[in-house]
C-alpha atoms as a PDB file:
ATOM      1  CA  UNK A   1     236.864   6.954  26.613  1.00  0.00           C
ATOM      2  CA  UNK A   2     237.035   9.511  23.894  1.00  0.00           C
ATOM      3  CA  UNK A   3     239.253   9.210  20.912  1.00  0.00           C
ATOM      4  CA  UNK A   4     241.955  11.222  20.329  1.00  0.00           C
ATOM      5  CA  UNK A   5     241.542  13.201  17.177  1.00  0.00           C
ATOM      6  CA  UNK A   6     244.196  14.683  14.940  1.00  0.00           C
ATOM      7  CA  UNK A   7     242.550  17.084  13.019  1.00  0.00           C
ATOM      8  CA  UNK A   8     244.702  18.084  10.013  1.00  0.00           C
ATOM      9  CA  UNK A   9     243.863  21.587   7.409  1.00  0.00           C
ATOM     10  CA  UNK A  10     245.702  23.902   5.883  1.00  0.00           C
ATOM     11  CA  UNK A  11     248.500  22.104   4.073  1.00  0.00           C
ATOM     12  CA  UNK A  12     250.987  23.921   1.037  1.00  0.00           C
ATOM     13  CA  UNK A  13     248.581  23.610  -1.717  1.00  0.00           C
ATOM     14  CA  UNK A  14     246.961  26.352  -3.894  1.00  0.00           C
ATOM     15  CA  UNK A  15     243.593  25.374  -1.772  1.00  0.00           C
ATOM     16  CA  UNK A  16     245.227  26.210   1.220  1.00  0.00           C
ATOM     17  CA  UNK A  17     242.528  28.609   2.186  1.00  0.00           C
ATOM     18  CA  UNK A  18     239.266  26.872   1.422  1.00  0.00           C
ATOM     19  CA  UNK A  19     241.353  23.648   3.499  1.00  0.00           C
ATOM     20  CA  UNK A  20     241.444  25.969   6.730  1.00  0.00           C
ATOM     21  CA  UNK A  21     237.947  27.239   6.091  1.00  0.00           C
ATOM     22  CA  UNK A  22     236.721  23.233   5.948  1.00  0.00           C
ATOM     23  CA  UNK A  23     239.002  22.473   8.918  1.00  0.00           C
ATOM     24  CA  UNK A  24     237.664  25.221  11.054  1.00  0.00           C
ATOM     25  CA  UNK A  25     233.948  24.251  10.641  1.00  0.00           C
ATOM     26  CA  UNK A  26     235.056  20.739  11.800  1.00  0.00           C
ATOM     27  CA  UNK A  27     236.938  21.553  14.591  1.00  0.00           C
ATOM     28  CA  UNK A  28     233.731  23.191  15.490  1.00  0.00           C
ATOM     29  CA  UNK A  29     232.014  20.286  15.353  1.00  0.00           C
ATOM     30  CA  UNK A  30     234.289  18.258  17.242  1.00  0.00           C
ATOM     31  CA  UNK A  31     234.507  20.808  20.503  1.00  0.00           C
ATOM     32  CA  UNK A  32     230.325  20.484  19.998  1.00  0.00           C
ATOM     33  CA  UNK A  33     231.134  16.399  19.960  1.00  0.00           C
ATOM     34  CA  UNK A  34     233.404  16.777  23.446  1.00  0.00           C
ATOM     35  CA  UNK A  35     236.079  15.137  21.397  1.00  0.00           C
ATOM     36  CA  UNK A  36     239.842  15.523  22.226  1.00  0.00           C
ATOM     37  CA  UNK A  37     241.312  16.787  19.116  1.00  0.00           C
ATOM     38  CA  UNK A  38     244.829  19.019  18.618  1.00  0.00           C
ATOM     39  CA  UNK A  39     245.003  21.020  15.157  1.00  0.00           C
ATOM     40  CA  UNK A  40     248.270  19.983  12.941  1.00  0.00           C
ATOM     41  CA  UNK A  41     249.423  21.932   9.952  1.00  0.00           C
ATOM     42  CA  UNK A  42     251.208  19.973   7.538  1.00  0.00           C
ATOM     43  CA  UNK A  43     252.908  22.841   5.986  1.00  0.00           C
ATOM     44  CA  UNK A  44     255.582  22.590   8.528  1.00  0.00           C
ATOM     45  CA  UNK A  45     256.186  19.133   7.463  1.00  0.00           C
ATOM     46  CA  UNK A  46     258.880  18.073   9.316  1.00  0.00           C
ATOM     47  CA  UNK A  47     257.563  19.703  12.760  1.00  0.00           C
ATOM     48  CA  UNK A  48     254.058  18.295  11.410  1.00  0.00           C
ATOM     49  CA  UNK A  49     255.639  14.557  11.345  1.00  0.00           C
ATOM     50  CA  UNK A  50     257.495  14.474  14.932  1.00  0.00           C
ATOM     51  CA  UNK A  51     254.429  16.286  16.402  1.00  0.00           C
ATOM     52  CA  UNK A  52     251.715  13.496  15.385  1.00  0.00           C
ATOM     53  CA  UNK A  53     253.746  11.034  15.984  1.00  0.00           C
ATOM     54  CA  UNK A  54     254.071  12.605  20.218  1.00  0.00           C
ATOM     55  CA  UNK A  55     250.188  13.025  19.757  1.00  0.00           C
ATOM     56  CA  UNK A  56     249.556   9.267  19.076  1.00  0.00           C
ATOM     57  CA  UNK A  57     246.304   9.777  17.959  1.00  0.00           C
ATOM     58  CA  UNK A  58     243.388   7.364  17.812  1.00  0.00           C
ATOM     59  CA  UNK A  59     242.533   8.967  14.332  1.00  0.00           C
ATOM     60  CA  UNK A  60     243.348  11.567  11.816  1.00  0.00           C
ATOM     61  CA  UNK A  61     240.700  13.638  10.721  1.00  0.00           C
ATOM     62  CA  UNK A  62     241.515  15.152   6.972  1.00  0.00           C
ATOM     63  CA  UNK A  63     240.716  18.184   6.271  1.00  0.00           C
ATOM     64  CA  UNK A  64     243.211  18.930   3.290  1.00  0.00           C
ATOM     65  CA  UNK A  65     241.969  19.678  -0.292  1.00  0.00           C
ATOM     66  CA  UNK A  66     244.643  19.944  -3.305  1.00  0.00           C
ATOM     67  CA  UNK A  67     248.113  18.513  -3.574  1.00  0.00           C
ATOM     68  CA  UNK A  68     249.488  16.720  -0.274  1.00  0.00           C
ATOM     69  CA  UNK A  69     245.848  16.094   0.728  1.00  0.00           C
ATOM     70  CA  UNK A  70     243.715  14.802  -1.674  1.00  0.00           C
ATOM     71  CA  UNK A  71     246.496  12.987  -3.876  1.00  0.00           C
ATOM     72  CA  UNK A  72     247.922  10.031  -1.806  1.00  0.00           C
ATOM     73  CA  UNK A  73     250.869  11.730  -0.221  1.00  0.00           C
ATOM     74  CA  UNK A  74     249.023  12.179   3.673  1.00  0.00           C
ATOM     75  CA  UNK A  75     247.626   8.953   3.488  1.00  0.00           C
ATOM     76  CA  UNK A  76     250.521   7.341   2.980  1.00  0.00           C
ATOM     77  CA  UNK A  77     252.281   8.924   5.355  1.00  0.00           C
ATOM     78  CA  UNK A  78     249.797   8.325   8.215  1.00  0.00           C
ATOM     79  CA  UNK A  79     249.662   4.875   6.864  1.00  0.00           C
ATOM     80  CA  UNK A  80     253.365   4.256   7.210  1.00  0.00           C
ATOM     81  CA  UNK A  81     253.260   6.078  10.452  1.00  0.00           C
ATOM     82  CA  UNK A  82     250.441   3.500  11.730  1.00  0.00           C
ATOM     83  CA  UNK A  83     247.856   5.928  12.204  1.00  0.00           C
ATOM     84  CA  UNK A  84     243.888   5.303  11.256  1.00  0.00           C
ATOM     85  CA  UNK A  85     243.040   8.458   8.881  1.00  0.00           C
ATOM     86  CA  UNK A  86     239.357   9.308   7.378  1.00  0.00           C
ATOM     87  CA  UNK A  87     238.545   8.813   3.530  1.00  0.00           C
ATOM     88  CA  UNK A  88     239.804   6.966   0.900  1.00  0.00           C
ATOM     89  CA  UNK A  89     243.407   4.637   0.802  1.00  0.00           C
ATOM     90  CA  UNK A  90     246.724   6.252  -0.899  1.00  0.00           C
ATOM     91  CA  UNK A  91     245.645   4.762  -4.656  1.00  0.00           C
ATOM     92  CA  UNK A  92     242.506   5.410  -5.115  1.00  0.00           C
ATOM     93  CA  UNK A  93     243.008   9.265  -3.324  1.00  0.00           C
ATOM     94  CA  UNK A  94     246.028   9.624  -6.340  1.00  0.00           C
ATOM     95  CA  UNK A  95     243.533   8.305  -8.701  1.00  0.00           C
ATOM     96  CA  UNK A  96     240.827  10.391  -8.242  1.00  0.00           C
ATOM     97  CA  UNK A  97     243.289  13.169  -7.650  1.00  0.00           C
ATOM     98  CA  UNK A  98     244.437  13.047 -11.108  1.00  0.00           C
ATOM     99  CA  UNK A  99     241.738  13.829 -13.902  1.00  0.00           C
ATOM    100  CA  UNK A 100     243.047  12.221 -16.921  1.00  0.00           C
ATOM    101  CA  UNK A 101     243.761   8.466 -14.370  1.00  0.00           C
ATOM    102  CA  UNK A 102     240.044   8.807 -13.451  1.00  0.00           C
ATOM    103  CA  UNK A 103     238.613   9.251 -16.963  1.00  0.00           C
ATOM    104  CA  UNK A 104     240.925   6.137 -17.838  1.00  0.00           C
ATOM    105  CA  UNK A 105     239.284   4.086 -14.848  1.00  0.00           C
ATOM    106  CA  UNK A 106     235.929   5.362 -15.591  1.00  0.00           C
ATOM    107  CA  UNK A 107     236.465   3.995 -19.497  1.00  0.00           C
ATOM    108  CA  UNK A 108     237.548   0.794 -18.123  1.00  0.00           C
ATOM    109  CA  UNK A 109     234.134   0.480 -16.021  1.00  0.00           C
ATOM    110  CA  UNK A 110     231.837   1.292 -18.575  1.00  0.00           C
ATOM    111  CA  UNK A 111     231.115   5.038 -17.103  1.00  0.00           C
ATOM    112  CA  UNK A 112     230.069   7.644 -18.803  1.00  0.00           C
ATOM    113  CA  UNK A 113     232.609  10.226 -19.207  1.00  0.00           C
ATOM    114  CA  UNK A 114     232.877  13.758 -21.940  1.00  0.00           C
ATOM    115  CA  UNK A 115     235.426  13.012 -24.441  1.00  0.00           C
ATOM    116  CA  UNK A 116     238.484  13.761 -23.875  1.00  0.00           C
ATOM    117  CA  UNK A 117     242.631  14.118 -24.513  1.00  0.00           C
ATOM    118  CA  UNK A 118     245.545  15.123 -22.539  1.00  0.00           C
ATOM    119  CA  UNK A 119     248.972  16.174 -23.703  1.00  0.00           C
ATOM    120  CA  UNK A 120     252.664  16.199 -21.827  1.00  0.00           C
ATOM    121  CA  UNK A 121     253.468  19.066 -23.105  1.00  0.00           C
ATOM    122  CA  UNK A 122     253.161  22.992 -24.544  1.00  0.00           C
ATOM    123  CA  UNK A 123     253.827  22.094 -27.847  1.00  0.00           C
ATOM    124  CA  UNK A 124     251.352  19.162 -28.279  1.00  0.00           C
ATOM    125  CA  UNK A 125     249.009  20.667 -26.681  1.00  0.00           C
ATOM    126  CA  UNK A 126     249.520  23.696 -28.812  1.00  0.00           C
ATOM    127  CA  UNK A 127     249.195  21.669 -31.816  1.00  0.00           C
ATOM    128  CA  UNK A 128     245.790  20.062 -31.494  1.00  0.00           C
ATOM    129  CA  UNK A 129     242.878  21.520 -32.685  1.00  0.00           C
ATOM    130  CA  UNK A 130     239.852  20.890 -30.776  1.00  0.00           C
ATOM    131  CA  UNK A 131     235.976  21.094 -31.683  1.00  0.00           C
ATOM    132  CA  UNK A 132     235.051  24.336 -30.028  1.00  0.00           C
ATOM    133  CA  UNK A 133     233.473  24.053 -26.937  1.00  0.00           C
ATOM    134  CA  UNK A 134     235.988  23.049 -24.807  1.00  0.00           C
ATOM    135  CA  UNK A 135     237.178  22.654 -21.457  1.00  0.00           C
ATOM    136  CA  UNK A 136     240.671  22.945 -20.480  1.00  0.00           C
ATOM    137  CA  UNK A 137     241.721  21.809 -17.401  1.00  0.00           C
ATOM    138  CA  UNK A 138     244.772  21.013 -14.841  1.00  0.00           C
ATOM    139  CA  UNK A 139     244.441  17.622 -14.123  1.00  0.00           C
ATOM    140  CA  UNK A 140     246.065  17.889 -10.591  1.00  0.00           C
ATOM    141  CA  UNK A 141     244.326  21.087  -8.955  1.00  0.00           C
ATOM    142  CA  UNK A 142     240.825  21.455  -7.005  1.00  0.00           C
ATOM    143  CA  UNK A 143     238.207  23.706  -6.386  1.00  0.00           C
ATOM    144  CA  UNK A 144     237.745  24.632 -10.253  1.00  0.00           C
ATOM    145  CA  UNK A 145     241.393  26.441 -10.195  1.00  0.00           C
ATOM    146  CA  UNK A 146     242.633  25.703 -13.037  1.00  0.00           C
ATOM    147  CA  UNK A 147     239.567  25.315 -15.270  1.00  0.00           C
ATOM    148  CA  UNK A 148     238.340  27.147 -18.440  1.00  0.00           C
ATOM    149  CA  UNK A 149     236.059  26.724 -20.824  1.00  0.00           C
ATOM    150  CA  UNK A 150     236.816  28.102 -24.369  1.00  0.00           C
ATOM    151  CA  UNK A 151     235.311  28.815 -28.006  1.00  0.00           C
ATOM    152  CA  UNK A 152     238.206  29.372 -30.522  1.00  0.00           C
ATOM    153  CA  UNK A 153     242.123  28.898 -30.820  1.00  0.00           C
ATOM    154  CA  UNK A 154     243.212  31.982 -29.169  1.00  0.00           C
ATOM    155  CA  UNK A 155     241.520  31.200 -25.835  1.00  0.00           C
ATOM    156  CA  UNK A 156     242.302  28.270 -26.343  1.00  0.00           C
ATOM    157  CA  UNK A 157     246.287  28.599 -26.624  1.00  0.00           C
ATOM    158  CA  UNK A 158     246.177  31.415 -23.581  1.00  0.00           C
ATOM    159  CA  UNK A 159     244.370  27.986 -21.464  1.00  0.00           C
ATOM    160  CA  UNK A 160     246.662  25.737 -22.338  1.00  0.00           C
ATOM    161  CA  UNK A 161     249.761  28.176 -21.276  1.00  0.00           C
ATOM    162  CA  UNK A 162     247.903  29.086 -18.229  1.00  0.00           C
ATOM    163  CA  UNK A 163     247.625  25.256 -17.062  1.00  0.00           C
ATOM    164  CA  UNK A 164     250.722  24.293 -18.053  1.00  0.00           C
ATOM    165  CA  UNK A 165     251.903  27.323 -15.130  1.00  0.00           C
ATOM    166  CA  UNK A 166     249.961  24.742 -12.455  1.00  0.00           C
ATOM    167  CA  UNK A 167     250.403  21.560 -14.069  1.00  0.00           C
ATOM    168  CA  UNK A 168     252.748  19.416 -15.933  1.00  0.00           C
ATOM    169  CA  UNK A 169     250.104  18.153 -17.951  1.00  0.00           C
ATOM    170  CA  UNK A 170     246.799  19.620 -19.676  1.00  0.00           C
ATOM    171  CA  UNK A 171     243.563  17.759 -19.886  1.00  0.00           C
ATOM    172  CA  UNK A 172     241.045  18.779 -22.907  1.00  0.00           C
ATOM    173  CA  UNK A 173     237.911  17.712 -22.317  1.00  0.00           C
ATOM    174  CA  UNK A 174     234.393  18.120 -24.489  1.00  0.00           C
ATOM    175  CA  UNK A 175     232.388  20.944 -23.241  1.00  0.00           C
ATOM    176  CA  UNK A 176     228.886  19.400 -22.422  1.00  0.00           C
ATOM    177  CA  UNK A 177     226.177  21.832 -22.078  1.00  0.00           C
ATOM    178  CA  UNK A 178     223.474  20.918 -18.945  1.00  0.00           C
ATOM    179  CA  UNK A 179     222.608  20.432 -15.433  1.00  0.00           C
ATOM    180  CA  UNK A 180     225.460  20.652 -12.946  1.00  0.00           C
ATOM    181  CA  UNK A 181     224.922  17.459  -9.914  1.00  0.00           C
ATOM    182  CA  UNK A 182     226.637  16.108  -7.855  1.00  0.00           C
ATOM    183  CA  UNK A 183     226.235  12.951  -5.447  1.00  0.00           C
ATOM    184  CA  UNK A 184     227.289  12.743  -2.042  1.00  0.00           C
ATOM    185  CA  UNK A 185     228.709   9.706  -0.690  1.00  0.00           C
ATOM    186  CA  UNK A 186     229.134   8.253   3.093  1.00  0.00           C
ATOM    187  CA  UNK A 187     230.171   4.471   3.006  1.00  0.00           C
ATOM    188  CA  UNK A 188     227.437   2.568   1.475  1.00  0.00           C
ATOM    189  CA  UNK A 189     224.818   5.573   1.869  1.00  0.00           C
ATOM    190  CA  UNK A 190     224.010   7.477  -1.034  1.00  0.00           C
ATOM    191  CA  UNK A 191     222.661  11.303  -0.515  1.00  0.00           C
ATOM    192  CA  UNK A 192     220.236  13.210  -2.099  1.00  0.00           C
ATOM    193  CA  UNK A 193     221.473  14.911  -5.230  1.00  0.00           C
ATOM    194  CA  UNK A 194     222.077  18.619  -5.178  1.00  0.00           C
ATOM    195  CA  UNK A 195     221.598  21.035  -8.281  1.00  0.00           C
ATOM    196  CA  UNK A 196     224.386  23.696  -8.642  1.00  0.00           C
ATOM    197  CA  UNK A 197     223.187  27.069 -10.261  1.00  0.00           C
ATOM    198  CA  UNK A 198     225.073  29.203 -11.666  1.00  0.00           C
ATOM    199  CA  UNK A 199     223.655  32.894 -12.594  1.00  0.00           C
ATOM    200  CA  UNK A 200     226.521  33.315 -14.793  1.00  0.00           C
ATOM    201  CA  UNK A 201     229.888  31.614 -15.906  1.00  0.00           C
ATOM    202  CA  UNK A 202     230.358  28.376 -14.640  1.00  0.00           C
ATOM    203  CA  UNK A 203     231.140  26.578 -11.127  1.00  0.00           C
ATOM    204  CA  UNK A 204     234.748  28.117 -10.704  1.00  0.00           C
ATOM    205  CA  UNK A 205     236.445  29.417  -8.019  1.00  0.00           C
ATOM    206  CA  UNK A 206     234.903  32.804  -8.077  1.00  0.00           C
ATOM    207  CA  UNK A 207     231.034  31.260  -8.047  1.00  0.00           C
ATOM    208  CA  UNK A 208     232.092  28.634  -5.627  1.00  0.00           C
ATOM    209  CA  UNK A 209     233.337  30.596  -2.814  1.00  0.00           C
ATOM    210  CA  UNK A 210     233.289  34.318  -3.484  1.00  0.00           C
ATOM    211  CA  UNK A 211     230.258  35.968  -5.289  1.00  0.00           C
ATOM    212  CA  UNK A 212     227.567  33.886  -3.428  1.00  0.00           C
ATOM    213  CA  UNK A 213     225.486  34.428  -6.498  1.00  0.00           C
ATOM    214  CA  UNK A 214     225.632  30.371  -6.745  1.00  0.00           C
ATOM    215  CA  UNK A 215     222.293  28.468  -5.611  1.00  0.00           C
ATOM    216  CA  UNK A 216     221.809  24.936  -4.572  1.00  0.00           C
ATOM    217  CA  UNK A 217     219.058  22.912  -4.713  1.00  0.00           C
ATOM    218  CA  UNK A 218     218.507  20.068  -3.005  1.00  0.00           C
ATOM    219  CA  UNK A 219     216.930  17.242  -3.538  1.00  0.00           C
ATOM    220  CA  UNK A 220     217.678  18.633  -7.264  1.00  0.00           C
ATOM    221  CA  UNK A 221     213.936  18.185  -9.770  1.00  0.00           C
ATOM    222  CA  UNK A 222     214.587  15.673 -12.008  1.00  0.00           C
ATOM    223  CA  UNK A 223     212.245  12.761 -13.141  1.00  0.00           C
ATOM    224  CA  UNK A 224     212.375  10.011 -10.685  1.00  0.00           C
ATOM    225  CA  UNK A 225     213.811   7.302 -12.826  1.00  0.00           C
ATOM    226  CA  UNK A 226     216.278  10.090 -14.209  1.00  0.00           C
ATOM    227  CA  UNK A 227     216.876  10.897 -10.104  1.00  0.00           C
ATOM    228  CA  UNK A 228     217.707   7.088  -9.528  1.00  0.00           C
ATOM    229  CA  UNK A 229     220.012   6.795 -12.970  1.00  0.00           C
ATOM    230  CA  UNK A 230     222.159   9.734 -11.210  1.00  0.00           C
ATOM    231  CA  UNK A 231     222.357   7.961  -7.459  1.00  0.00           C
ATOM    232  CA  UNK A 232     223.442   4.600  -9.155  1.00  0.00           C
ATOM    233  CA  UNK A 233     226.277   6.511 -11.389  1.00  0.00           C
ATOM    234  CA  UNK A 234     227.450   8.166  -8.474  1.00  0.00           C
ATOM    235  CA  UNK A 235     227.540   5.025  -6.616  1.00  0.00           C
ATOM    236  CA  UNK A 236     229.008   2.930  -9.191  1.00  0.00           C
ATOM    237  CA  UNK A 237     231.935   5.284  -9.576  1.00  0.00           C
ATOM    238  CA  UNK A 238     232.517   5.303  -6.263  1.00  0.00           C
ATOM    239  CA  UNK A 239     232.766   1.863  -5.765  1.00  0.00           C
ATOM    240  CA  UNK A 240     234.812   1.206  -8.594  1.00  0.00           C
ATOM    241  CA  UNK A 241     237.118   3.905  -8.124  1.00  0.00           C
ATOM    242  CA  UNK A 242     236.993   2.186  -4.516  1.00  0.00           C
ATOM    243  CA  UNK A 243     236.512   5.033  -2.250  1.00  0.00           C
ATOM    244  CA  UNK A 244     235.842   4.376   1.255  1.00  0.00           C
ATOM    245  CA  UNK A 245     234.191   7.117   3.780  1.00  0.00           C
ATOM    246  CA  UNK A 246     232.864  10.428   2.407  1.00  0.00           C
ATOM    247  CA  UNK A 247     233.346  11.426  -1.367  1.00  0.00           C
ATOM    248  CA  UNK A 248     231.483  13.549  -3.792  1.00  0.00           C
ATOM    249  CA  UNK A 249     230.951  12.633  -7.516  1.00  0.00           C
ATOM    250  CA  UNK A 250     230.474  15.253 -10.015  1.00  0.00           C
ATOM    251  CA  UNK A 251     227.890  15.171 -12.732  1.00  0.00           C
ATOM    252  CA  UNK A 252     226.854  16.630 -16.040  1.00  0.00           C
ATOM    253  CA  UNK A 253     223.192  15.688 -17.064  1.00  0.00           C
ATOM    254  CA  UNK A 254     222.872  17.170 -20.302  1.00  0.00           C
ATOM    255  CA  UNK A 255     219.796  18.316 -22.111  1.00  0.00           C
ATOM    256  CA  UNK A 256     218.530  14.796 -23.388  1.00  0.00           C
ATOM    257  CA  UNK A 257     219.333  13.364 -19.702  1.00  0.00           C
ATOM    258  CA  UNK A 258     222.094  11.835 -20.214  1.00  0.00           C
ATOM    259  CA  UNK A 259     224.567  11.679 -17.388  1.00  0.00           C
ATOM    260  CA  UNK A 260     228.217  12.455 -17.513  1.00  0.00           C
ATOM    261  CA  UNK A 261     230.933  12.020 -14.941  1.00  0.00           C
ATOM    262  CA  UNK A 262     233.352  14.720 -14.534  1.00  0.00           C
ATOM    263  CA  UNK A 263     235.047  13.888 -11.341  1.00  0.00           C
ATOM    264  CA  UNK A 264     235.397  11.851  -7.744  1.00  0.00           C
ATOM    265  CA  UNK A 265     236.300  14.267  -4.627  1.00  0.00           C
ATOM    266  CA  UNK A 266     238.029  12.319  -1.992  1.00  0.00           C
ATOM    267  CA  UNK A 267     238.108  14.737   0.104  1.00  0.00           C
ATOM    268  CA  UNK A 268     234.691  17.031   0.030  1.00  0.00           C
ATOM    269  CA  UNK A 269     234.497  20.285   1.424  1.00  0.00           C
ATOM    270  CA  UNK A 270     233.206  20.756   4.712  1.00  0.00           C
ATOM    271  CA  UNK A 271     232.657  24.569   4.628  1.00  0.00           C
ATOM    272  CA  UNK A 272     229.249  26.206   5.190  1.00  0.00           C
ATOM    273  CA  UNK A 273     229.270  26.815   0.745  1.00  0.00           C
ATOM    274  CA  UNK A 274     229.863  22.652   0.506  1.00  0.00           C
ATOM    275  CA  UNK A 275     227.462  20.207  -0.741  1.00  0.00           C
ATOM    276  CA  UNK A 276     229.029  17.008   0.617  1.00  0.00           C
ATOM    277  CA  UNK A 277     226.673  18.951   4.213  1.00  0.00           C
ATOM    278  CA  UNK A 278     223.886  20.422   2.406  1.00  0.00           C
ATOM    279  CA  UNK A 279     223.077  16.927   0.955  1.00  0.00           C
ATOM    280  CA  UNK A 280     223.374  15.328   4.342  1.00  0.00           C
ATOM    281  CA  UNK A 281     221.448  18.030   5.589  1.00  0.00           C
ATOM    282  CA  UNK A 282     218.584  17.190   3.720  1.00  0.00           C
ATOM    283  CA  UNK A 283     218.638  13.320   4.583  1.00  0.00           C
ATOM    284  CA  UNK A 284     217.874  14.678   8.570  1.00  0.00           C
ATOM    285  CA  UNK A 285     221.845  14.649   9.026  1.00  0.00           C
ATOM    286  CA  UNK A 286     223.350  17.317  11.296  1.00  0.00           C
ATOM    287  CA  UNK A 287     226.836  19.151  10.416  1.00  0.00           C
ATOM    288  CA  UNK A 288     228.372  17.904  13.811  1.00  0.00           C
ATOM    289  CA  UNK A 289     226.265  14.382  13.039  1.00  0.00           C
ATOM    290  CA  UNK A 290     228.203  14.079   9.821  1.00  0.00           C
ATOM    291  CA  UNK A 291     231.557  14.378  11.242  1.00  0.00           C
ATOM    292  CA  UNK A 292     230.790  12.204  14.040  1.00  0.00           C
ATOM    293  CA  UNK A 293     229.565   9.620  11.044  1.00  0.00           C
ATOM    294  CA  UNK A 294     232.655  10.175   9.180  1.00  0.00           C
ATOM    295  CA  UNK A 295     234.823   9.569  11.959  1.00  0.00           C
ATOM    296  CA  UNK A 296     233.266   6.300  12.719  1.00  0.00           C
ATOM    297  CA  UNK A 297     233.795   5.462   9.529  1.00  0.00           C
ATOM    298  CA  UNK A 298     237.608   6.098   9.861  1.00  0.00           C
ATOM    299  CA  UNK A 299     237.781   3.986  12.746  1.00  0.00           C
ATOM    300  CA  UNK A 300     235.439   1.248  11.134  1.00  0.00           C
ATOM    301  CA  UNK A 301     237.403   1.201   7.681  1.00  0.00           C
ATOM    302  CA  UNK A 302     240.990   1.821   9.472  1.00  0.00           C
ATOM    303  CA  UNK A 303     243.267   0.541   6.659  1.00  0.00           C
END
């Protein structure tokens, strides 16, 4: 008998859109799959909670990037509600979620990380004086927003004030010039690494999912052993951040191959600009295959 799918995009955060976009190209796969699925909407959150629960589902599918999605909160309602959900438990999602709690879990595990600081507030922040590069970033948003890079004190202060408009607290990190990776993660199966270019800026918003000027290679040219060094980073933060079903790791190489993490997605994209697909892609992994994978995977790790 099939199993009843809840598939759930959209959400209230400020990745609302690129959350539908993902959750549209997976509903597609699942009326390719013949599974029984019914859209919910968590903005509606009240609606959203009595209509799941009439559903009964055999699994939730999640589809939500940003705040309410990729932080905890929809895990641990679906876990007090005593429904199986896809992707990572409520701690580690809030962990990975928040920037400046995975740089402190990557210090404790020995995992190479840019240097960084965070501050609680304007005036702190306003008071430190980095070494220029830097990048300034809200800890708590996705999809780049949030995110600039800066070279002296004035772009620097206008940064800071523009973060602390998302965030309640700002996250200064060392700017580390390279190669932009990242390694896609399904269970215990590690994907190919893809390359992100940029043809100018950096991976923000704009080059992620408007100008399509942004290539992708993949599986990205780097020495073997340098390849392998990348895949067992990727893996090793994954498993001690203790992420379960898909999740993308985010890497700096710089210029004397060394390897920096940035970040742990929880909740990868699944639209036709996302890597988390591209690198399954290249391992002989269909888009529809992928979901059906990741589903399995929900029902196989049901917490």
């Amino acid at each position: 008998m099939s199993k009843k799918i809840a598939l759930l995009y959209g959400g209230y955060s400020r990745e609302r859109e690129i959350s539908i976009k993902s959750g549209k190209a997976v509903e597609g796969a699942l009326q390719r799959l013949g599974y029984t699925y019914k859209v919910f909407d968590p903005i509606e959150r009240e609606k959203f909670i009595e209509k799941i629960i009439d559903y009964k589902p055999d699994l939730a599918f999640i589809a939500l990037h940003g705040k309410g999605g990729e932080d905890g909160t929809i895990q641990s309602l679906l876990e007090f509600l005593g429904i199986p959900y896809t992707g990572s438990d409520p701690k580690t999602s809030m962990i990975c979620m928040d920037k400046i709690l995975t740089k402190m879990y990557l210090e404790k595990f020995n995992i190479n990380t840019p240097k960084w600081n965070f501050f609680l507030n304007i005036e702190d922040a306003l008071s430190f004086y980095p070494e220029f590069p830097v990048v300034v970033k809200a800890p708590n948003e996705g999809s780049s927003i949030g995110v600039y890079i800066v070279n002296n004190q004035d772009e620097y202060k206008k940064a800071v004030e523009d973060v602390f408009k998302l965030d309640e607290k700002v996250l200064v990190e060392q700017f580390i010039k390279g190669r932009e990776l990242t390694v896609g993660i399904l269970d215990d199966e590690v994907f190919d690494i893809v390359e992100v270019v940029v043809e100018e800026g950096f991976y923000d918003y704009q080059n992620k999912y408007i100008t399509g000027k942004t290539k992708y290679i993949c599986p990205a040219q780097l020495p073997p052993e340098v390849y392998k060094t990348v895949q067992d980073i990727g893996y090793k933060t994954y498993k001690s951040l203790n992420c379960k079903g898909q999740a993308r790791v985010d890497i700096i190489l710089d210029y004397s191959l060394t390897p920096y993490v940035l970040e742990v997605n929880t909740v990868p994209g699944m639209t036709e600009f996302s890597l988390l697909p591209k690198a399954a892609a290249v391992k002989g992994i269909s888009f529809d295959q992928l979901v059906d994978r990741i589903i399995k995977s929900g029902l196989k790790n049901d917490k």
